[in-house]
Amino acid sequence: MDMNVLIPLLQTVDSAFPTGGFSHSLGLEAFIQHTGTGRCAKNFGILKHAFVCILENSGSLSIPFVRAAHSAIVNRNVIKSEQTEHHTLVQLDKMCETYTTNHIARRASTRQGKSFFEVACFTYSHLAQELRSAIVDLPHCHLPVVYGAILAGLGVDENTTLTTFMYCVVRSMIATAVRLDVLGAMEGQKVQFLLQQLIPEILDRNRTRSVGDACMKFPVIDVLQNTQDTLFSKLFYS
């Protein structure tokens, strides 16, 4: 990969990139409270199951939108054949809003999407000129749509874009588990390494999934996340 692409990519996926991701638990906090999962060896299987469910849902629901948004930017000046699926960023954003039925997840996605867009355009001045007109009109700014568009604008290829999106999901899950004290810092790194090995398989199963086929494979974690606002005590916004 071109170093002029790789270095900004590393900056973008770094946890220090201020997109507000640390305010959102991806439904993990509600899951832990409702299942009573604590920090002990016997509960690790339950926690690992939650991790896998979140990863699978991200692959089947979000990856199609990341891929389509990336394609919309890369191919914006290319004439599409009638057989090729093509959506504008506005259409993708509206579809993502419709498909994200959980109001907590929808709120988290739009907040992070707006933050990601603002920080990226502030950091990379050329993006502000190239993509602002394409993204500024988005009615909701869902994170998968914005992420795919921004990385395409940075010149990152599709496969790397999808892989880093899933990496960010894993990274956020582990950071959440450590902050909730169900994993230790060192243990979290070990679990993250194991979960990262699932990314290629998840991508292979969802790489060709169209946005029309985007879905939630494991609805229980989504239902539990829907109760985030009703938790008596909580550390995360979603």
PDB file of C-alpha atoms in Angstrom, residues 76-222:
ATOM      1  CA  ARG A  76     -19.081   8.465  -8.956  1.00  0.00           C
ATOM      2  CA  ASN A  77     -17.841   9.442 -12.422  1.00  0.00           C
ATOM      3  CA  VAL A  78     -18.345   5.989 -13.938  1.00  0.00           C
ATOM      4  CA  ILE A  79     -21.501   5.166 -15.897  1.00  0.00           C
ATOM      5  CA  LYS A  80     -23.177   2.150 -14.337  1.00  0.00           C
ATOM      6  CA  SER A  81     -24.765  -0.634 -16.346  1.00  0.00           C
ATOM      7  CA  GLU A  82     -28.370  -1.470 -15.665  1.00  0.00           C
ATOM      8  CA  GLN A  83     -27.336  -4.748 -14.044  1.00  0.00           C
ATOM      9  CA  THR A  84     -25.052  -3.117 -11.491  1.00  0.00           C
ATOM     10  CA  GLU A  85     -26.467  -2.090  -8.134  1.00  0.00           C
ATOM     11  CA  HIS A  86     -25.795   1.574  -7.517  1.00  0.00           C
ATOM     12  CA  HIS A  87     -27.071   3.969  -4.893  1.00  0.00           C
ATOM     13  CA  THR A  88     -26.185   7.534  -4.065  1.00  0.00           C
ATOM     14  CA  LEU A  89     -24.865   8.325  -0.600  1.00  0.00           C
ATOM     15  CA  VAL A  90     -28.168  10.001   0.283  1.00  0.00           C
ATOM     16  CA  GLN A  91     -30.098   6.885  -0.706  1.00  0.00           C
ATOM     17  CA  LEU A  92     -27.727   4.677   1.271  1.00  0.00           C
ATOM     18  CA  ASP A  93     -28.045   6.900   4.334  1.00  0.00           C
ATOM     19  CA  LYS A  94     -31.845   6.777   4.173  1.00  0.00           C
ATOM     20  CA  MET A  95     -31.777   2.992   3.752  1.00  0.00           C
ATOM     21  CA  CYS A  96     -29.409   2.613   6.696  1.00  0.00           C
ATOM     22  CA  GLU A  97     -31.794   4.692   8.804  1.00  0.00           C
ATOM     23  CA  THR A  98     -34.657   2.386   7.862  1.00  0.00           C
ATOM     24  CA  TYR A  99     -32.723  -0.829   8.454  1.00  0.00           C
ATOM     25  CA  THR A 100     -31.455   0.280  11.875  1.00  0.00           C
ATOM     26  CA  THR A 101     -34.690  -0.298  13.781  1.00  0.00           C
ATOM     27  CA  ASN A 102     -33.132  -0.084  17.249  1.00  0.00           C
ATOM     28  CA  HIS A 103     -33.349   3.584  18.269  1.00  0.00           C
ATOM     29  CA  ILE A 104     -30.276   3.325  20.515  1.00  0.00           C
ATOM     30  CA  ALA A 105     -28.131   1.878  17.729  1.00  0.00           C
ATOM     31  CA  ARG A 106     -29.524   4.460  15.315  1.00  0.00           C
ATOM     32  CA  ARG A 107     -28.614   7.284  17.668  1.00  0.00           C
ATOM     33  CA  ALA A 108     -25.096   5.930  18.172  1.00  0.00           C
ATOM     34  CA  SER A 109     -24.559   5.434  14.435  1.00  0.00           C
ATOM     35  CA  THR A 110     -25.618   8.962  13.487  1.00  0.00           C
ATOM     36  CA  ARG A 111     -23.656  10.621  16.308  1.00  0.00           C
ATOM     37  CA  GLN A 112     -20.483   8.756  15.410  1.00  0.00           C
ATOM     38  CA  GLY A 113     -21.045   9.307  11.704  1.00  0.00           C
ATOM     39  CA  LYS A 114     -21.342  13.061  12.117  1.00  0.00           C
ATOM     40  CA  SER A 115     -18.284  13.173  14.375  1.00  0.00           C
ATOM     41  CA  PHE A 116     -16.265  11.012  11.989  1.00  0.00           C
ATOM     42  CA  PHE A 117     -17.130  13.284   9.075  1.00  0.00           C
ATOM     43  CA  GLU A 118     -16.324  16.494  10.936  1.00  0.00           C
ATOM     44  CA  VAL A 119     -13.001  15.228  12.305  1.00  0.00           C
ATOM     45  CA  ALA A 120     -11.928  13.725   8.962  1.00  0.00           C
ATOM     46  CA  CYS A 121     -12.657  16.924   7.032  1.00  0.00           C
ATOM     47  CA  PHE A 122     -10.932  19.021   9.695  1.00  0.00           C
ATOM     48  CA  THR A 123      -7.868  16.742   9.675  1.00  0.00           C
ATOM     49  CA  TYR A 124      -7.566  16.068   5.950  1.00  0.00           C
ATOM     50  CA  SER A 125      -8.140  19.388   4.215  1.00  0.00           C
ATOM     51  CA  HIS A 126      -8.404  17.852   0.729  1.00  0.00           C
ATOM     52  CA  LEU A 127     -11.368  15.754   1.870  1.00  0.00           C
ATOM     53  CA  ALA A 128     -13.244  18.879   2.866  1.00  0.00           C
ATOM     54  CA  GLN A 129     -13.109  19.993  -0.766  1.00  0.00           C
ATOM     55  CA  GLU A 130     -13.677  16.616  -2.409  1.00  0.00           C
ATOM     56  CA  LEU A 131     -16.355  15.043  -0.227  1.00  0.00           C
ATOM     57  CA  ARG A 132     -18.102  17.814   1.701  1.00  0.00           C
ATOM     58  CA  SER A 133     -20.581  18.399  -1.135  1.00  0.00           C
ATOM     59  CA  ALA A 134     -21.304  14.658  -1.289  1.00  0.00           C
ATOM     60  CA  ILE A 135     -21.663  14.044   2.459  1.00  0.00           C
ATOM     61  CA  VAL A 136     -22.950  17.348   3.802  1.00  0.00           C
ATOM     62  CA  ASP A 137     -26.411  16.669   2.341  1.00  0.00           C
ATOM     63  CA  LEU A 138     -26.791  13.316   4.097  1.00  0.00           C
ATOM     64  CA  PRO A 139     -29.993  13.441   6.152  1.00  0.00           C
ATOM     65  CA  HIS A 140     -28.676  11.210   8.961  1.00  0.00           C
ATOM     66  CA  CYS A 141     -24.913  10.615   8.517  1.00  0.00           C
ATOM     67  CA  HIS A 142     -24.890   6.958   9.563  1.00  0.00           C
ATOM     68  CA  LEU A 143     -21.408   5.735  10.426  1.00  0.00           C
ATOM     69  CA  PRO A 144     -21.162   2.864   7.872  1.00  0.00           C
ATOM     70  CA  VAL A 145     -22.039   5.236   5.016  1.00  0.00           C
ATOM     71  CA  VAL A 146     -19.702   7.998   6.164  1.00  0.00           C
ATOM     72  CA  TYR A 147     -16.884   5.554   6.921  1.00  0.00           C
ATOM     73  CA  GLY A 148     -17.003   3.984   3.461  1.00  0.00           C
ATOM     74  CA  ALA A 149     -17.114   7.379   1.768  1.00  0.00           C
ATOM     75  CA  ILE A 150     -14.290   8.913   3.824  1.00  0.00           C
ATOM     76  CA  LEU A 151     -11.898   6.000   3.331  1.00  0.00           C
ATOM     77  CA  ALA A 152     -12.645   5.956  -0.389  1.00  0.00           C
ATOM     78  CA  GLY A 153     -11.780   9.654  -0.428  1.00  0.00           C
ATOM     79  CA  LEU A 154      -8.481   8.845   1.274  1.00  0.00           C
ATOM     80  CA  GLY A 155      -7.677   6.389  -1.505  1.00  0.00           C
ATOM     81  CA  VAL A 156      -8.070   3.249   0.632  1.00  0.00           C
ATOM     82  CA  ASP A 157      -9.121   0.173  -1.352  1.00  0.00           C
ATOM     83  CA  GLU A 158     -12.411  -1.608  -0.686  1.00  0.00           C
ATOM     84  CA  ASN A 159     -11.003  -4.686   1.073  1.00  0.00           C
ATOM     85  CA  THR A 160      -8.907  -2.610   3.465  1.00  0.00           C
ATOM     86  CA  THR A 161     -11.881  -0.348   4.148  1.00  0.00           C
ATOM     87  CA  LEU A 162     -14.093  -3.293   5.107  1.00  0.00           C
ATOM     88  CA  THR A 163     -11.358  -4.923   7.176  1.00  0.00           C
ATOM     89  CA  THR A 164     -10.565  -1.779   9.155  1.00  0.00           C
ATOM     90  CA  PHE A 165     -14.258  -1.149   9.804  1.00  0.00           C
ATOM     91  CA  MET A 166     -14.546  -4.579  11.410  1.00  0.00           C
ATOM     92  CA  TYR A 167     -11.279  -4.019  13.265  1.00  0.00           C
ATOM     93  CA  CYS A 168     -12.771  -0.857  14.779  1.00  0.00           C
ATOM     94  CA  VAL A 169     -15.789  -2.876  15.954  1.00  0.00           C
ATOM     95  CA  VAL A 170     -13.502  -5.398  17.679  1.00  0.00           C
ATOM     96  CA  ARG A 171     -11.388  -2.650  19.205  1.00  0.00           C
ATOM     97  CA  SER A 172     -14.464  -0.861  20.570  1.00  0.00           C
ATOM     98  CA  MET A 173     -15.907  -4.066  22.057  1.00  0.00           C
ATOM     99  CA  ILE A 174     -12.693  -4.867  23.910  1.00  0.00           C
ATOM    100  CA  ALA A 175     -12.302  -1.292  25.166  1.00  0.00           C
ATOM    101  CA  THR A 176     -15.893  -1.453  26.439  1.00  0.00           C
ATOM    102  CA  ALA A 177     -15.340  -4.784  28.200  1.00  0.00           C
ATOM    103  CA  VAL A 178     -12.209  -3.467  29.912  1.00  0.00           C
ATOM    104  CA  ARG A 179     -13.951  -0.279  31.061  1.00  0.00           C
ATOM    105  CA  LEU A 180     -16.859  -2.367  32.394  1.00  0.00           C
ATOM    106  CA  ASP A 181     -14.317  -4.497  34.270  1.00  0.00           C
ATOM    107  CA  VAL A 182     -15.362  -7.829  32.755  1.00  0.00           C
ATOM    108  CA  LEU A 183     -11.943  -8.147  31.104  1.00  0.00           C
ATOM    109  CA  GLY A 184      -8.518  -7.079  32.291  1.00  0.00           C
ATOM    110  CA  ALA A 185      -6.348  -4.892  30.077  1.00  0.00           C
ATOM    111  CA  MET A 186      -3.904  -7.678  29.182  1.00  0.00           C
ATOM    112  CA  GLU A 187      -6.651 -10.283  28.880  1.00  0.00           C
ATOM    113  CA  GLY A 188      -8.509  -7.896  26.594  1.00  0.00           C
ATOM    114  CA  GLN A 189      -5.594  -7.789  24.166  1.00  0.00           C
ATOM    115  CA  LYS A 190      -5.495 -11.576  24.031  1.00  0.00           C
ATOM    116  CA  VAL A 191      -9.235 -11.771  23.353  1.00  0.00           C
ATOM    117  CA  GLN A 192      -8.961  -9.031  20.730  1.00  0.00           C
ATOM    118  CA  PHE A 193      -6.274 -11.016  18.915  1.00  0.00           C
ATOM    119  CA  LEU A 194      -8.546 -14.074  18.862  1.00  0.00           C
ATOM    120  CA  LEU A 195     -11.601 -12.134  17.682  1.00  0.00           C
ATOM    121  CA  GLN A 196      -9.637 -10.450  14.901  1.00  0.00           C
ATOM    122  CA  GLN A 197      -9.099 -13.853  13.351  1.00  0.00           C
ATOM    123  CA  LEU A 198     -12.856 -14.059  12.696  1.00  0.00           C
ATOM    124  CA  ILE A 199     -12.836 -10.930  10.522  1.00  0.00           C
ATOM    125  CA  PRO A 200     -11.764 -12.554   7.199  1.00  0.00           C
ATOM    126  CA  GLU A 201     -14.484 -15.206   7.446  1.00  0.00           C
ATOM    127  CA  ILE A 202     -17.181 -12.685   8.330  1.00  0.00           C
ATOM    128  CA  LEU A 203     -16.121 -10.470   5.430  1.00  0.00           C
ATOM    129  CA  ASP A 204     -16.116 -13.399   2.996  1.00  0.00           C
ATOM    130  CA  ARG A 205     -19.712 -14.235   3.944  1.00  0.00           C
ATOM    131  CA  ASN A 206     -20.947 -10.660   3.648  1.00  0.00           C
ATOM    132  CA  ARG A 207     -18.715  -9.121   0.996  1.00  0.00           C
ATOM    133  CA  THR A 208     -21.225  -9.632  -1.811  1.00  0.00           C
ATOM    134  CA  ARG A 209     -24.317  -8.990   0.305  1.00  0.00           C
ATOM    135  CA  SER A 210     -26.317  -6.147  -1.226  1.00  0.00           C
ATOM    136  CA  VAL A 211     -27.754  -3.329   0.871  1.00  0.00           C
ATOM    137  CA  GLY A 212     -31.177  -4.751   0.073  1.00  0.00           C
ATOM    138  CA  ASP A 213     -30.161  -7.954   1.863  1.00  0.00           C
ATOM    139  CA  ALA A 214     -28.596  -6.245   4.883  1.00  0.00           C
ATOM    140  CA  CYS A 215     -29.980  -7.758   8.064  1.00  0.00           C
ATOM    141  CA  MET A 216     -29.489  -8.410  11.773  1.00  0.00           C
ATOM    142  CA  LYS A 217     -28.502 -12.064  12.266  1.00  0.00           C
ATOM    143  CA  PHE A 218     -28.594 -12.084  16.069  1.00  0.00           C
ATOM    144  CA  PRO A 219     -31.541  -9.942  17.231  1.00  0.00           C
ATOM    145  CA  VAL A 220     -31.228 -10.667  20.977  1.00  0.00           C
ATOM    146  CA  ILE A 221     -28.238  -8.369  21.420  1.00  0.00           C
ATOM    147  CA  ASP A 222     -30.144  -5.718  19.459  1.00  0.00           C
TER     148      ASP A 222
END
